[in-house]
């Protein structure tokens, strides 16, 4: 047994994540205009993140299955707590302050929903019957609404998507899926009047960023200029003029992809996409090889969710989705979401490495 | 038979695998969509974005619109915009702000307050907008900045338009002023409409018609060099200037009113009966609004706040006074509408009134009484005992309803913000406060004392209704709106808000006749202003008590701020009213001596051939 196997780490997955982490440090160094402080900070976060991954990978999947519901319930309680006592930043209550550090309970939900759903569904006959889908729907909807109340619409939608992905993989019937999509489409005009002004603004900005070029449309215009001016080959590392002349806001967090696109061009992007797709495909492979319903659904759900984060972030930076404040997984600067992500990878590795290999 | 659903593990695996395959296809398709988008941005439109990136030295900058000007009815300028040099900073282009501020302090005079204001703006700035550090640079300072500019990155010298009120404090409570946008306004306004604009209407017409005056912001795209210094303008969307406003106010009359009231506290309102147009809107004392435009310094502001005469209060709409005897014509009208009332009935006035079964005496202002008086004489001589009797007979609820129908106790709806409501008491009102109504309160309501409160504007609107024989009109500040480009005037139409219906139209004649005799009759309380008038005035004096008075009240020995308020209402010419006036002089003593002459002066100025009042006023302003 190799060292990695003994540590319950999956070799291809581990290397894939390592490549993305290296890309992160590279681009953050440039995005922070050559300030080592940001890259070093992110490096330390990676160390912590890998530690969490390692820790989670040691937990056997059947243990995770047993904890699924508890994790979900704890997450739910914390979500309610945050609405009552949470600290607010930028007009939204998302954080619980624990003195030493603060965290967002919605992060827990990113893991808890696929876990709870996989746990619940794997105990029923699959494909799920309508009543089972209904219960699963409630499991998804309650935390989604709580997060939307904070208000954090972006995370709410992503958390919901995580649940729906799991349901989809479990074999939910097509006509139920289509009905659900139709219902969501019908709900949009009804929800619209309840959105906050800034949320409406962001969605409207998507359709006409030129309406208020100095205000709401500013981010997206500058971001598109950065991406587009990168061209095929890019301007080269540390040469992003959009960033260094400080036109691009949030250049090391949500909009880090724009910096990457400007400096490395389409070719660099394709290589980066390849790294992401490699990780995603390895996740799917783990799901494919998994030996029972629970691990299968969990691995598949987590992987699909990871991909969605990637898709939504890049969609937003390139101006095809509204600016919803979703970081680019692994690469964006920031702690809270990185830890969640690494824990999810830990789960995937645990699923892969705790399989009982039948010897012929 | 077994009814347990058997788990078909093979089927589950097959379903999962097919779903996984679909997921992989979807993932690939979505990635492809992203790649397509990136190809669109980076290959197809690369040239476009590359140019934009190159030209990102080109900043979009807001051009604030020119605020609409405000004129009086004759076209005299009340609020205008004058060019001043301002020192502005674009924070993005400053390497070290504290070093820069230090250097600037060596070139021009910077007060600590300027720096404090600047830092306040700095915290809530939008991107690439210049912030004002100082205004009103003199020529020498401007020249010094211009010379040193190569060493001052991010600093700009701008000729900006600054609000100016050429007549100073004249009509300040009507016109209001603009000032810097504060935190709470910032949250309320549509910020995209205020880019480049740092001022907002704070009071009066400036506040009420902010939306018309503001105009639309323009954008210019300015190319800057590596230091962010503007080199040339690439494109320009011109701002839309704000609308010019013509007010109904007559600055000449306003000046006469303020002069007549000078040294006193009080308010004068004059309306045009046929339209409800506000000719005079005076609240004294006034103050100069010009220092407020860029933030008045705290010391001067404290002086204004602590001034015992309270110049900042808009007495015309926020001063609430007991109407005193000016309420009598309205109650007389109320009585005439009551069933069974006979105007020729007389009341014996011995100089005091007593409710049956009570020992308390309500005194008449005339110690030994007016003897036998009917309604006409009671108004002319302002007999209190008659109106005590009348009030008791009408009852508080009837009086409340009638006074309310005249607009007392409610906002007049004038186009100003923050009008007070006044108060018409009723049993209901006291019950809501958990108190009981006393009969004595009904008695004193008859002479406009007790809890009843009116604003000078309400009084003016009510007397205007008398002049109009019942037609109630909304008082209007705004006369017309002028489009600054086309110069097309949009007139504001008059607005009826109600009609006082009388049972017999002769009631109007009787009431007017009584009010004429107040001014022109031998025993009229305002005969002092009537004997030499060349036209007929219908009026009524009023004297409202500030403190509870007994027989020892002696005006000369009472401190000024406890003396009676003096009031007068009237309209002229009585047979064809052109002007309706309400005057309140705080602690003025008697309505006949302190308030009525002011009304007469206004009426003279308005009705008699005009001396060139307006012209001389403009002369005064330029001499300042």
mmCIF file of N, CA and C in Angstrom, chain B residues 15 29 40 107 110 113 127 150 152 164 168 191 205 223-224 226 262 336 406 433 457 467 476 510 522 550 564:
data_model
loop_
_atom_site.group_PDB
_atom_site.id
_atom_site.type_symbol
_atom_site.label_atom_id
_atom_site.label_comp_id
_atom_site.label_asym_id
_atom_site.label_seq_id
_atom_site.Cartn_x
_atom_site.Cartn_y
_atom_site.Cartn_z
ATOM 1 N N UNK B 15 -30.438 2.394 -12.962
ATOM 2 C CA UNK B 15 -30.995 3.753 -13.000
ATOM 3 C C UNK B 15 -29.905 4.763 -12.674
ATOM 4 N N UNK B 29 -21.863 19.588 -21.680
ATOM 5 C CA UNK B 29 -22.565 20.602 -22.464
ATOM 6 C C UNK B 29 -22.447 21.983 -21.806
ATOM 7 N N UNK B 40 -16.607 33.763 -27.585
ATOM 8 C CA UNK B 40 -17.289 34.981 -28.010
ATOM 9 C C UNK B 40 -16.585 36.216 -27.451
ATOM 10 N N UNK B 107 -0.912 75.475 0.310
ATOM 11 C CA UNK B 107 -1.189 76.291 -0.877
ATOM 12 C C UNK B 107 -2.455 77.124 -0.701
ATOM 13 N N UNK B 110 -7.135 75.655 4.371
ATOM 14 C CA UNK B 110 -8.016 74.516 4.638
ATOM 15 C C UNK B 110 -8.378 74.532 6.115
ATOM 16 N N UNK B 113 -12.678 71.827 9.342
ATOM 17 C CA UNK B 113 -14.001 71.378 8.948
ATOM 18 C C UNK B 113 -14.025 70.914 7.492
ATOM 19 N N UNK B 127 -17.326 55.029 -7.432
ATOM 20 C CA UNK B 127 -16.055 54.930 -8.129
ATOM 21 C C UNK B 127 -15.754 56.164 -8.957
ATOM 22 N N UNK B 150 0.915 70.288 -11.667
ATOM 23 C CA UNK B 150 1.742 69.146 -12.078
ATOM 24 C C UNK B 150 2.230 68.300 -10.898
ATOM 25 N N UNK B 152 0.446 67.813 -8.201
ATOM 26 C CA UNK B 152 -0.694 67.430 -7.373
ATOM 27 C C UNK B 152 -1.553 66.416 -8.116
ATOM 28 N N UNK B 164 -27.241 80.056 -5.035
ATOM 29 C CA UNK B 164 -27.122 81.350 -4.377
ATOM 30 C C UNK B 164 -28.503 81.988 -4.266
ATOM 31 N N UNK B 168 -30.984 86.999 -0.042
ATOM 32 C CA UNK B 168 -30.615 86.632 1.325
ATOM 33 C C UNK B 168 -31.772 85.969 2.035
ATOM 34 N N UNK B 191 -29.626 57.045 -6.042
ATOM 35 C CA UNK B 191 -28.280 57.605 -6.110
ATOM 36 C C UNK B 191 -27.808 57.852 -7.536
ATOM 37 N N UNK B 205 -39.737 75.434 -0.918
ATOM 38 C CA UNK B 205 -39.943 75.047 -2.311
ATOM 39 C C UNK B 205 -38.775 74.207 -2.818
ATOM 40 N N UNK B 223 -10.613 61.132 -21.333
ATOM 41 C CA UNK B 223 -9.366 60.386 -21.415
ATOM 42 C C UNK B 223 -8.390 60.969 -20.410
ATOM 43 N N UNK B 224 -7.733 60.077 -19.682
ATOM 44 C CA UNK B 224 -6.796 60.557 -18.681
ATOM 45 C C UNK B 224 -5.425 59.981 -18.975
ATOM 46 N N UNK B 226 -1.562 58.627 -17.469
ATOM 47 C CA UNK B 226 -1.242 57.599 -16.487
ATOM 48 C C UNK B 226 -1.498 58.074 -15.059
ATOM 49 N N UNK B 262 -40.441 93.450 11.041
ATOM 50 C CA UNK B 262 -39.048 93.334 11.466
ATOM 51 C C UNK B 262 -38.911 93.697 12.944
ATOM 52 N N UNK B 336 -75.217 81.431 11.952
ATOM 53 C CA UNK B 336 -76.250 81.746 10.962
ATOM 54 C C UNK B 336 -76.783 80.495 10.297
ATOM 55 N N UNK B 406 -64.102 74.387 7.552
ATOM 56 C CA UNK B 406 -63.348 75.527 7.030
ATOM 57 C C UNK B 406 -61.861 75.203 6.892
ATOM 58 N N UNK B 433 -57.947 61.396 24.756
ATOM 59 C CA UNK B 433 -56.831 61.648 25.662
ATOM 60 C C UNK B 433 -57.162 61.243 27.083
ATOM 61 N N UNK B 457 -51.280 80.079 8.212
ATOM 62 C CA UNK B 457 -51.730 79.710 6.874
ATOM 63 C C UNK B 457 -53.190 79.252 6.898
ATOM 64 N N UNK B 467 -63.752 85.551 1.765
ATOM 65 C CA UNK B 467 -63.671 86.474 0.636
ATOM 66 C C UNK B 467 -64.305 85.852 -0.606
ATOM 67 N N UNK B 476 -51.421 77.816 -2.987
ATOM 68 C CA UNK B 476 -50.402 77.349 -3.930
ATOM 69 C C UNK B 476 -49.180 78.256 -3.924
ATOM 70 N N UNK B 510 -74.145 89.815 5.072
ATOM 71 C CA UNK B 510 -74.199 90.266 6.462
ATOM 72 C C UNK B 510 -72.825 90.179 7.110
ATOM 73 N N UNK B 522 -67.758 103.247 13.191
ATOM 74 C CA UNK B 522 -67.342 104.185 14.228
ATOM 75 C C UNK B 522 -66.792 103.459 15.462
ATOM 76 N N UNK B 550 -55.718 87.774 34.864
ATOM 77 C CA UNK B 550 -56.811 88.205 35.730
ATOM 78 C C UNK B 550 -56.901 89.721 35.635
ATOM 79 N N UNK B 564 -49.801 89.367 25.031
ATOM 80 C CA UNK B 564 -50.745 88.745 24.105
ATOM 81 C C UNK B 564 -50.199 88.712 22.681
#
